[in-house]
């Protein structure tokens, strides 16, 4: 938005230069983003907040400048005081407002016998400085007043108004209006329109009609200035795709008390440039006053929020400079004195629709006084910083995930009802539905972090980012219990997500095969790489981890697992089921891991222990067994661990083989054990004895040792 500092100075005598004015205005929230031009052609590039429509004009900024420098502000009435209606026998122009709730005030004036011609040089030049194209003296008068005091007005060619009257009503079904931009617009009953006796002639608060616009042939002019409901103007503007200087201000709230004044100012400019005569008095229909309720201000609150540096008299003067009037609570108006009871009513001026509460008034005091003038103080606090009970474990989990190459991400807490049911993290829990959902795809609170993780992976894949590794920590939301005593629970969860390409890139060189050719071994190797990341994260917590295959249905049945610690399920992980991946249109295989942080945090962090490297040599033995497919490595490990061989340091699968001489439904496993003592060198007979126990334990699982 562009404003002219030279125009601002018409209303307040300032001794500072333009650059100082721009700086001081910015300090009170009326931001000047840049300055262009020089001398009388200097222009401020303004950035006015949407809550300050009163400052979107020269008089409004002059009002702020007068308050900043405590200078008198020239009253606008002085510019229209010479305006008077010449004698006329004509009756006032008839106006009917059928929707007073949407148009509580409508003011109008009539000028007859004027001439439409170019505007005076001063008017045209000032409009051009603001990038406004001069059109004619009548139209330019409305634009000039808009930029001068911020009140949109409109002028009609009165001879083109059929029936000699104005009606404000809702549009009727099938009606159309050709607006000033030449576009024929279909109206709906939700549109508020200004009409003559037969047809719409303007879209209220947005744009006038083409058929009644001012032309060189116009001799009789109707000036209209109304107050329109901001919500109605906003909806019409969006519905018809029109954004004008008028709608921009009406949407934010215009000054209710400026309708007559703006009519007078426009009329005066037209008369001065095109002559003519006024007909009758101003027509001013007011169905409802828009007076704002006064705000009770407590000096104790002012001092509590801003500090004790402001005195009572100083607060009073600051408010008066901003146009607020002050009345002691329960007493008459204050004239020269200052309220001394610590509490008074602040009456809000009609142009400040953004001030509604006590804190708004306190903010006005602060910004005019100057934020930089308050002492830097810390808020009073009698307690101490309290660390959440799970903060240390959160930090440990996060550090390890980052070290593994995963980036932290955040997803929405809203998901679709279908995703909440599919990915629910608890059996029997019900979803928590929103009362006012944003959309069907975000209608319930998430029951798992998995849907959000899949959305983020898909977002990256769709933008040709193939190597993606993400993690998220947060809460899920469910209703637990029966219909009686149902409670909302918000357990904490963590989720890992990675694309197959990202997992393969982290594997040791030569370990990953070409998955694109459908190689089952390569796919299994990728799963084991992802499983390694999960195991790495679980090692932060105390307890031994075991695995089974009881995972959710949205995981691949052959490439997923569930992790348990001390019998409690702490995680499930694996490749996403191909059907689920296809339904979500994922461009490659992805892997998920879901962690129950509630269960993990009960275990506590694993204590860090250090031990010297063994001085005595280790002894390794390999065992080759054939097992049925139903026998898992976890069962083998448990059977061997149960032997309680103190010197057993490691038990690992080295190779898995199917086919060839191995019958259907079976597989061959090469298992390696390592023994080592911290006290002495092991004897051969000891190793043989322990090896015999291991063979017996594995044979007990149905395994057949291969020689």
Short mmCIF file of N, CA, C and O in Angstrom, two decimals, residues 514-622:
data_model
loop_
_atom_site.label_atom_id
_atom_site.label_comp_id
_atom_site.label_asym_id
_atom_site.label_seq_id
_atom_site.Cartn_x
_atom_site.Cartn_y
_atom_site.Cartn_z
N UNK A 514 20.36 -57.09 -6.40
CA UNK A 514 19.50 -56.27 -7.26
C UNK A 514 18.05 -56.60 -6.97
O UNK A 514 17.49 -57.54 -7.49
N UNK A 515 17.40 -55.79 -6.15
CA UNK A 515 16.01 -56.03 -5.78
C UNK A 515 15.08 -55.79 -6.96
O UNK A 515 14.02 -56.40 -7.07
N UNK A 516 15.47 -54.92 -7.87
CA UNK A 516 14.60 -54.60 -9.00
C UNK A 516 14.31 -55.82 -9.86
O UNK A 516 13.34 -55.85 -10.61
N UNK A 517 15.14 -56.87 -9.79
CA UNK A 517 14.92 -58.08 -10.57
C UNK A 517 14.10 -59.12 -9.81
O UNK A 517 13.97 -60.26 -10.22
N UNK A 518 13.54 -58.69 -8.66
CA UNK A 518 12.69 -59.59 -7.92
C UNK A 518 13.45 -60.64 -7.14
O UNK A 518 12.92 -61.71 -6.85
N UNK A 519 14.67 -60.39 -6.80
CA UNK A 519 15.51 -61.36 -6.09
C UNK A 519 15.04 -61.46 -4.64
O UNK A 519 15.14 -60.51 -3.87
N UNK A 520 14.53 -62.63 -4.26
CA UNK A 520 14.01 -62.82 -2.90
C UNK A 520 15.12 -62.66 -1.87
O UNK A 520 14.91 -62.06 -0.80
N UNK A 521 16.29 -63.15 -2.17
CA UNK A 521 17.40 -63.05 -1.22
C UNK A 521 17.78 -61.59 -0.97
O UNK A 521 18.08 -61.19 0.15
N UNK A 522 17.75 -60.79 -2.03
CA UNK A 522 18.09 -59.38 -1.88
C UNK A 522 17.03 -58.67 -1.03
O UNK A 522 17.35 -57.81 -0.20
N UNK A 523 15.75 -58.99 -1.25
CA UNK A 523 14.68 -58.39 -0.46
C UNK A 523 14.82 -58.76 1.01
O UNK A 523 14.63 -57.93 1.91
N UNK A 524 15.18 -60.03 1.27
CA UNK A 524 15.38 -60.47 2.64
C UNK A 524 16.56 -59.75 3.28
O UNK A 524 16.53 -59.38 4.46
N UNK A 525 17.61 -59.54 2.48
CA UNK A 525 18.78 -58.84 2.99
C UNK A 525 18.44 -57.39 3.34
O UNK A 525 18.91 -56.84 4.34
N UNK A 526 17.56 -56.75 2.55
CA UNK A 526 17.13 -55.39 2.84
C UNK A 526 16.34 -55.34 4.14
O UNK A 526 16.52 -54.44 4.96
N UNK A 527 15.47 -56.34 4.33
CA UNK A 527 14.71 -56.40 5.59
C UNK A 527 15.65 -56.53 6.78
O UNK A 527 15.47 -55.87 7.81
N UNK A 528 16.68 -57.39 6.65
CA UNK A 528 17.60 -57.57 7.76
C UNK A 528 18.39 -56.29 8.05
O UNK A 528 18.72 -55.98 9.19
N UNK A 529 18.66 -55.51 6.98
CA UNK A 529 19.32 -54.22 7.21
C UNK A 529 18.45 -53.28 8.02
O UNK A 529 18.94 -52.59 8.93
N UNK A 530 17.15 -53.26 7.72
CA UNK A 530 16.23 -52.41 8.49
C UNK A 530 16.08 -52.94 9.91
O UNK A 530 16.02 -52.16 10.88
N UNK A 531 16.04 -54.27 10.05
CA UNK A 531 15.96 -54.88 11.38
C UNK A 531 17.16 -54.47 12.23
O UNK A 531 17.04 -54.26 13.45
N UNK A 532 18.31 -54.32 11.60
CA UNK A 532 19.49 -53.88 12.34
C UNK A 532 19.30 -52.51 12.95
O UNK A 532 19.74 -52.25 14.09
N UNK A 533 18.64 -51.60 12.22
CA UNK A 533 18.37 -50.27 12.77
C UNK A 533 17.45 -50.36 13.98
O UNK A 533 17.63 -49.66 14.99
N UNK A 534 16.43 -51.23 13.89
CA UNK A 534 15.49 -51.40 15.00
C UNK A 534 16.23 -51.96 16.22
O UNK A 534 16.05 -51.48 17.35
N UNK A 535 17.06 -52.98 16.01
CA UNK A 535 17.82 -53.56 17.12
C UNK A 535 18.74 -52.53 17.76
O UNK A 535 18.90 -52.49 18.98
N UNK A 536 19.33 -51.70 16.93
CA UNK A 536 20.22 -50.67 17.43
C UNK A 536 19.48 -49.72 18.37
O UNK A 536 19.99 -49.34 19.43
N UNK A 537 18.28 -49.34 18.01
CA UNK A 537 17.48 -48.45 18.85
C UNK A 537 17.05 -49.14 20.14
O UNK A 537 17.02 -48.51 21.21
N UNK A 538 16.74 -50.43 20.06
CA UNK A 538 16.28 -51.15 21.26
C UNK A 538 17.42 -51.39 22.24
O UNK A 538 17.18 -51.59 23.43
N UNK A 539 18.64 -51.40 21.77
CA UNK A 539 19.76 -51.65 22.69
C UNK A 539 19.97 -50.52 23.68
O UNK A 539 20.72 -50.67 24.65
N UNK A 540 19.30 -49.39 23.47
CA UNK A 540 19.40 -48.30 24.44
C UNK A 540 18.70 -48.64 25.75
O UNK A 540 18.95 -48.00 26.78
N UNK A 541 17.81 -49.62 25.71
CA UNK A 541 16.97 -49.91 26.86
C UNK A 541 17.34 -51.25 27.48
O UNK A 541 17.84 -52.16 26.81
N UNK A 542 17.07 -51.39 28.77
CA UNK A 542 17.44 -52.59 29.51
C UNK A 542 16.57 -53.76 29.10
O UNK A 542 15.43 -53.60 28.64
N UNK A 543 17.09 -54.98 29.26
CA UNK A 543 16.32 -56.18 28.98
C UNK A 543 16.75 -56.85 27.68
O UNK A 543 17.25 -56.20 26.76
N UNK A 544 16.51 -58.15 27.63
CA UNK A 544 16.83 -58.90 26.43
C UNK A 544 15.69 -58.90 25.44
O UNK A 544 14.52 -59.03 25.81
N UNK A 545 16.00 -58.78 24.17
CA UNK A 545 14.98 -58.67 23.13
C UNK A 545 14.78 -60.03 22.47
O UNK A 545 15.76 -60.73 22.15
N UNK A 546 13.52 -60.40 22.27
CA UNK A 546 13.18 -61.58 21.49
C UNK A 546 12.20 -61.18 20.41
O UNK A 546 11.56 -60.12 20.49
N UNK A 547 12.06 -62.04 19.39
CA UNK A 547 11.25 -61.68 18.24
C UNK A 547 10.27 -62.80 17.92
O UNK A 547 10.53 -63.98 18.15
N UNK A 548 9.11 -62.39 17.37
CA UNK A 548 8.17 -63.36 16.81
C UNK A 548 7.57 -62.76 15.55
O UNK A 548 7.94 -61.64 15.15
N UNK A 549 6.64 -63.48 14.93
CA UNK A 549 6.10 -63.04 13.63
C UNK A 549 4.68 -62.48 13.74
O UNK A 549 4.01 -62.29 12.74
N UNK A 550 4.20 -62.20 14.95
CA UNK A 550 2.81 -61.76 15.14
C UNK A 550 2.69 -60.26 14.88
O UNK A 550 2.52 -59.46 15.80
N UNK A 551 2.76 -59.86 13.64
CA UNK A 551 2.68 -58.45 13.29
C UNK A 551 1.32 -58.10 12.71
O UNK A 551 0.51 -58.98 12.39
N UNK A 552 1.06 -56.81 12.55
CA UNK A 552 -0.21 -56.33 12.00
C UNK A 552 -0.34 -56.73 10.53
O UNK A 552 0.65 -57.01 9.84
N UNK A 553 -1.58 -56.72 10.05
CA UNK A 553 -1.85 -57.18 8.69
C UNK A 553 -1.29 -56.26 7.62
O UNK A 553 -1.17 -56.66 6.46
N UNK A 554 -0.97 -55.02 7.99
CA UNK A 554 -0.44 -54.11 6.96
C UNK A 554 1.05 -54.28 6.75
O UNK A 554 1.66 -53.54 5.97
N UNK A 555 1.67 -55.25 7.43
CA UNK A 555 3.07 -55.60 7.19
C UNK A 555 3.17 -56.80 6.26
O UNK A 555 2.26 -57.64 6.20
N UNK A 556 4.26 -56.88 5.53
CA UNK A 556 4.54 -58.04 4.67
C UNK A 556 4.68 -59.27 5.57
O UNK A 556 5.47 -59.27 6.52
N UNK A 557 3.93 -60.36 5.32
CA UNK A 557 3.94 -61.51 6.23
C UNK A 557 5.30 -62.20 6.33
O UNK A 557 5.60 -62.83 7.35
N UNK A 558 6.12 -62.12 5.30
CA UNK A 558 7.41 -62.81 5.34
C UNK A 558 8.59 -61.92 5.66
O UNK A 558 9.71 -62.41 5.82
N UNK A 559 8.35 -60.60 5.76
CA UNK A 559 9.44 -59.67 6.02
C UNK A 559 9.03 -58.68 7.10
O UNK A 559 9.08 -57.46 6.92
N UNK A 560 8.59 -59.21 8.22
CA UNK A 560 8.20 -58.38 9.36
C UNK A 560 8.38 -59.18 10.63
O UNK A 560 8.45 -60.42 10.60
N UNK A 561 8.46 -58.49 11.73
CA UNK A 561 8.67 -59.16 13.02
C UNK A 561 8.15 -58.26 14.13
O UNK A 561 7.93 -57.05 13.94
N UNK A 562 7.97 -58.89 15.28
CA UNK A 562 7.54 -58.16 16.47
C UNK A 562 8.59 -58.35 17.56
O UNK A 562 9.08 -59.46 17.77
N UNK A 563 8.97 -57.28 18.23
CA UNK A 563 10.01 -57.32 19.26
C UNK A 563 9.36 -57.31 20.64
O UNK A 563 8.44 -56.53 20.90
N UNK A 564 9.86 -58.18 21.51
CA UNK A 564 9.36 -58.28 22.87
C UNK A 564 10.54 -58.17 23.84
O UNK A 564 11.62 -58.68 23.58
N UNK A 565 10.30 -57.51 24.95
CA UNK A 565 11.30 -57.42 26.02
C UNK A 565 10.60 -57.80 27.32
O UNK A 565 9.60 -57.19 27.69
N UNK A 566 11.11 -58.83 27.98
CA UNK A 566 10.51 -59.33 29.22
C UNK A 566 9.03 -59.65 29.04
O UNK A 566 8.21 -59.39 29.92
N UNK A 567 8.68 -60.16 27.87
CA UNK A 567 7.31 -60.56 27.60
C UNK A 567 6.41 -59.46 27.08
O UNK A 567 5.30 -59.73 26.61
N UNK A 568 6.83 -58.20 27.16
CA UNK A 568 6.00 -57.08 26.70
C UNK A 568 6.38 -56.70 25.28
O UNK A 568 7.57 -56.64 24.93
N UNK A 569 5.37 -56.45 24.45
CA UNK A 569 5.60 -56.05 23.07
C UNK A 569 6.07 -54.59 23.06
O UNK A 569 5.39 -53.70 23.57
N UNK A 570 7.24 -54.34 22.47
CA UNK A 570 7.79 -52.99 22.44
C UNK A 570 7.87 -52.42 21.03
O UNK A 570 8.02 -51.20 20.87
N UNK A 571 7.78 -53.26 20.01
CA UNK A 571 7.88 -52.75 18.64
C UNK A 571 7.40 -53.79 17.66
O UNK A 571 7.38 -55.00 17.95
N UNK A 572 6.99 -53.33 16.49
CA UNK A 572 6.76 -54.19 15.34
C UNK A 572 7.30 -53.45 14.12
O UNK A 572 7.21 -52.23 14.04
N UNK A 573 7.84 -54.21 13.19
CA UNK A 573 8.55 -53.57 12.09
C UNK A 573 8.59 -54.50 10.89
O UNK A 573 8.34 -55.70 10.99
N UNK A 574 8.92 -53.93 9.75
CA UNK A 574 9.07 -54.72 8.54
C UNK A 574 8.66 -53.96 7.30
O UNK A 574 8.37 -52.75 7.34
N UNK A 575 8.61 -54.67 6.20
CA UNK A 575 8.21 -54.08 4.92
C UNK A 575 6.71 -53.91 4.88
O UNK A 575 5.96 -54.76 5.37
N UNK A 576 6.26 -52.80 4.33
CA UNK A 576 4.82 -52.57 4.18
C UNK A 576 4.24 -53.59 3.21
O UNK A 576 4.87 -53.94 2.21
N UNK A 577 3.05 -54.09 3.54
CA UNK A 577 2.41 -55.09 2.68
C UNK A 577 2.25 -54.54 1.26
O UNK A 577 1.86 -53.37 1.07
N UNK A 578 2.57 -55.34 0.25
CA UNK A 578 2.49 -54.85 -1.14
C UNK A 578 1.12 -54.28 -1.51
O UNK A 578 1.03 -53.31 -2.27
N UNK A 579 0.04 -54.88 -0.99
CA UNK A 579 -1.30 -54.37 -1.33
C UNK A 579 -1.53 -52.99 -0.72
O UNK A 579 -2.13 -52.11 -1.35
N UNK A 580 -1.06 -52.79 0.50
CA UNK A 580 -1.19 -51.48 1.14
C UNK A 580 -0.33 -50.46 0.40
O UNK A 580 -0.75 -49.32 0.17
N UNK A 581 0.88 -50.86 0.02
CA UNK A 581 1.76 -49.96 -0.72
C UNK A 581 1.16 -49.57 -2.07
O UNK A 581 1.24 -48.41 -2.49
N UNK A 582 0.53 -50.55 -2.74
CA UNK A 582 -0.09 -50.27 -4.04
C UNK A 582 -1.27 -49.33 -3.88
O UNK A 582 -1.48 -48.43 -4.70
N UNK A 583 -2.07 -49.51 -2.81
CA UNK A 583 -3.23 -48.65 -2.58
C UNK A 583 -2.82 -47.20 -2.32
O UNK A 583 -3.53 -46.27 -2.68
N UNK A 584 -1.66 -47.01 -1.73
CA UNK A 584 -1.18 -45.66 -1.43
C UNK A 584 -0.26 -45.13 -2.54
O UNK A 584 0.32 -44.06 -2.41
N UNK A 585 -0.10 -45.93 -3.62
CA UNK A 585 0.66 -45.53 -4.81
C UNK A 585 2.11 -45.16 -4.47
O UNK A 585 2.65 -44.17 -4.98
N UNK A 586 2.71 -45.98 -3.60
CA UNK A 586 4.12 -45.76 -3.27
C UNK A 586 5.00 -46.27 -4.41
O UNK A 586 4.79 -47.36 -4.92
N UNK A 587 6.00 -45.52 -4.78
CA UNK A 587 6.80 -45.82 -5.96
C UNK A 587 7.88 -46.87 -5.72
O UNK A 587 8.54 -47.28 -6.66
N UNK A 588 8.11 -47.26 -4.48
CA UNK A 588 9.03 -48.35 -4.19
C UNK A 588 8.67 -48.94 -2.84
O UNK A 588 7.82 -48.40 -2.12
N UNK A 589 9.30 -50.07 -2.51
CA UNK A 589 9.04 -50.70 -1.23
C UNK A 589 9.47 -49.77 -0.10
O UNK A 589 10.50 -49.09 -0.19
N UNK A 590 8.69 -49.75 0.97
CA UNK A 590 9.04 -48.95 2.14
C UNK A 590 8.98 -49.82 3.38
O UNK A 590 8.27 -50.84 3.42
N UNK A 591 9.71 -49.42 4.41
CA UNK A 591 9.79 -50.16 5.66
C UNK A 591 9.33 -49.25 6.80
O UNK A 591 9.67 -48.06 6.83
N UNK A 592 8.57 -49.86 7.71
CA UNK A 592 8.07 -49.13 8.88
C UNK A 592 8.49 -49.86 10.15
O UNK A 592 8.57 -51.10 10.17
N UNK A 593 8.68 -49.09 11.21
CA UNK A 593 8.88 -49.66 12.54
C UNK A 593 8.11 -48.79 13.53
O UNK A 593 8.28 -47.57 13.54
N UNK A 594 7.25 -49.43 14.33
CA UNK A 594 6.47 -48.70 15.32
C UNK A 594 6.91 -49.14 16.71
O UNK A 594 6.93 -50.33 17.02
N UNK A 595 7.25 -48.17 17.55
CA UNK A 595 7.77 -48.44 18.89
C UNK A 595 6.76 -47.97 19.94
O UNK A 595 6.21 -46.86 19.83
N UNK A 596 6.53 -48.78 20.94
CA UNK A 596 5.69 -48.42 22.07
C UNK A 596 6.60 -47.80 23.13
O UNK A 596 7.22 -48.52 23.93
N UNK A 597 6.68 -46.49 23.15
CA UNK A 597 7.59 -45.83 24.08
C UNK A 597 7.14 -45.99 25.53
O UNK A 597 7.98 -45.96 26.45
N UNK A 598 5.84 -46.18 25.74
CA UNK A 598 5.36 -46.39 27.11
C UNK A 598 6.01 -47.64 27.70
O UNK A 598 6.46 -47.63 28.85
N UNK A 599 6.03 -48.72 26.93
CA UNK A 599 6.63 -49.97 27.41
C UNK A 599 8.15 -49.86 27.51
O UNK A 599 8.77 -50.34 28.46
N UNK A 600 8.76 -49.22 26.51
CA UNK A 600 10.21 -49.07 26.54
C UNK A 600 10.68 -48.25 27.74
O UNK A 600 11.68 -48.59 28.39
N UNK A 601 9.94 -47.19 28.04
CA UNK A 601 10.38 -46.31 29.13
C UNK A 601 10.21 -46.98 30.49
O UNK A 601 10.88 -46.59 31.46
N UNK A 602 9.32 -47.96 30.58
CA UNK A 602 9.21 -48.72 31.83
C UNK A 602 10.48 -49.53 32.09
O UNK A 602 10.84 -49.80 33.24
N UNK A 603 11.16 -49.94 31.02
CA UNK A 603 12.38 -50.73 31.17
C UNK A 603 13.54 -49.88 31.67
O UNK A 603 14.43 -50.37 32.38
N UNK A 604 13.53 -48.60 31.31
CA UNK A 604 14.65 -47.73 31.66
C UNK A 604 15.80 -47.91 30.70
O UNK A 604 15.87 -48.88 29.93
N UNK A 605 16.73 -46.98 30.73
CA UNK A 605 17.89 -47.04 29.85
C UNK A 605 18.87 -48.10 30.33
O UNK A 605 19.03 -48.32 31.54
N UNK A 606 19.50 -48.76 29.38
CA UNK A 606 20.49 -49.77 29.71
C UNK A 606 21.72 -49.09 30.31
O UNK A 606 22.27 -48.16 29.72
N UNK A 607 22.15 -49.54 31.48
CA UNK A 607 23.36 -48.93 32.07
C UNK A 607 24.58 -49.20 31.20
O UNK A 607 24.75 -50.31 30.68
N UNK A 608 25.39 -48.20 31.05
CA UNK A 608 26.59 -48.33 30.23
C UNK A 608 27.70 -48.95 31.07
O UNK A 608 28.04 -48.45 32.15
N UNK A 609 28.24 -50.06 30.59
CA UNK A 609 29.32 -50.75 31.30
C UNK A 609 30.52 -50.90 30.37
O UNK A 609 30.36 -51.13 29.18
N UNK A 610 31.69 -50.79 30.94
CA UNK A 610 32.92 -50.95 30.17
C UNK A 610 33.72 -52.11 30.76
O UNK A 610 33.77 -52.29 31.99
N UNK A 611 34.32 -52.91 29.91
CA UNK A 611 35.16 -54.03 30.36
C UNK A 611 36.40 -54.10 29.48
O UNK A 611 36.35 -53.76 28.28
N UNK A 612 37.45 -54.53 30.06
CA UNK A 612 38.69 -54.66 29.29
C UNK A 612 38.56 -55.76 28.26
O UNK A 612 37.82 -56.73 28.44
N UNK A 613 39.27 -55.61 27.15
CA UNK A 613 39.26 -56.65 26.13
C UNK A 613 39.88 -57.93 26.70
O UNK A 613 40.83 -57.89 27.50
N UNK A 614 39.30 -59.06 26.28
CA UNK A 614 39.79 -60.34 26.79
C UNK A 614 41.25 -60.59 26.43
O UNK A 614 41.66 -60.40 25.28
N UNK A 615 42.00 -61.06 27.43
CA UNK A 615 43.42 -61.36 27.19
C UNK A 615 43.63 -62.77 26.66
O UNK A 615 44.70 -63.09 26.14
N UNK A 616 42.57 -63.60 26.82
CA UNK A 616 42.71 -65.00 26.44
C UNK A 616 41.99 -65.24 25.12
O UNK A 616 40.96 -64.62 24.84
N UNK A 617 42.49 -66.17 24.32
CA UNK A 617 41.92 -66.38 22.98
C UNK A 617 40.51 -66.96 23.04
O UNK A 617 40.17 -67.69 23.96
N UNK A 618 39.71 -66.58 22.01
CA UNK A 618 38.36 -67.12 21.88
C UNK A 618 38.41 -68.37 21.00
O UNK A 618 39.30 -68.54 20.16
N UNK A 619 37.41 -69.22 21.20
CA UNK A 619 37.30 -70.45 20.42
C UNK A 619 35.95 -70.45 19.71
O UNK A 619 34.92 -70.23 20.35
N UNK A 620 35.96 -70.68 18.40
CA UNK A 620 34.72 -70.69 17.62
C UNK A 620 34.43 -72.10 17.14
O UNK A 620 35.35 -72.87 16.82
N UNK A 621 33.13 -72.43 17.09
CA UNK A 621 32.69 -73.70 16.55
C UNK A 621 31.48 -73.45 15.65
O UNK A 621 30.61 -72.63 15.97
N UNK A 622 31.41 -74.15 14.51
CA UNK A 622 30.28 -74.06 13.59
C UNK A 622 29.47 -75.34 13.66
O UNK A 622 30.02 -76.45 13.75
#
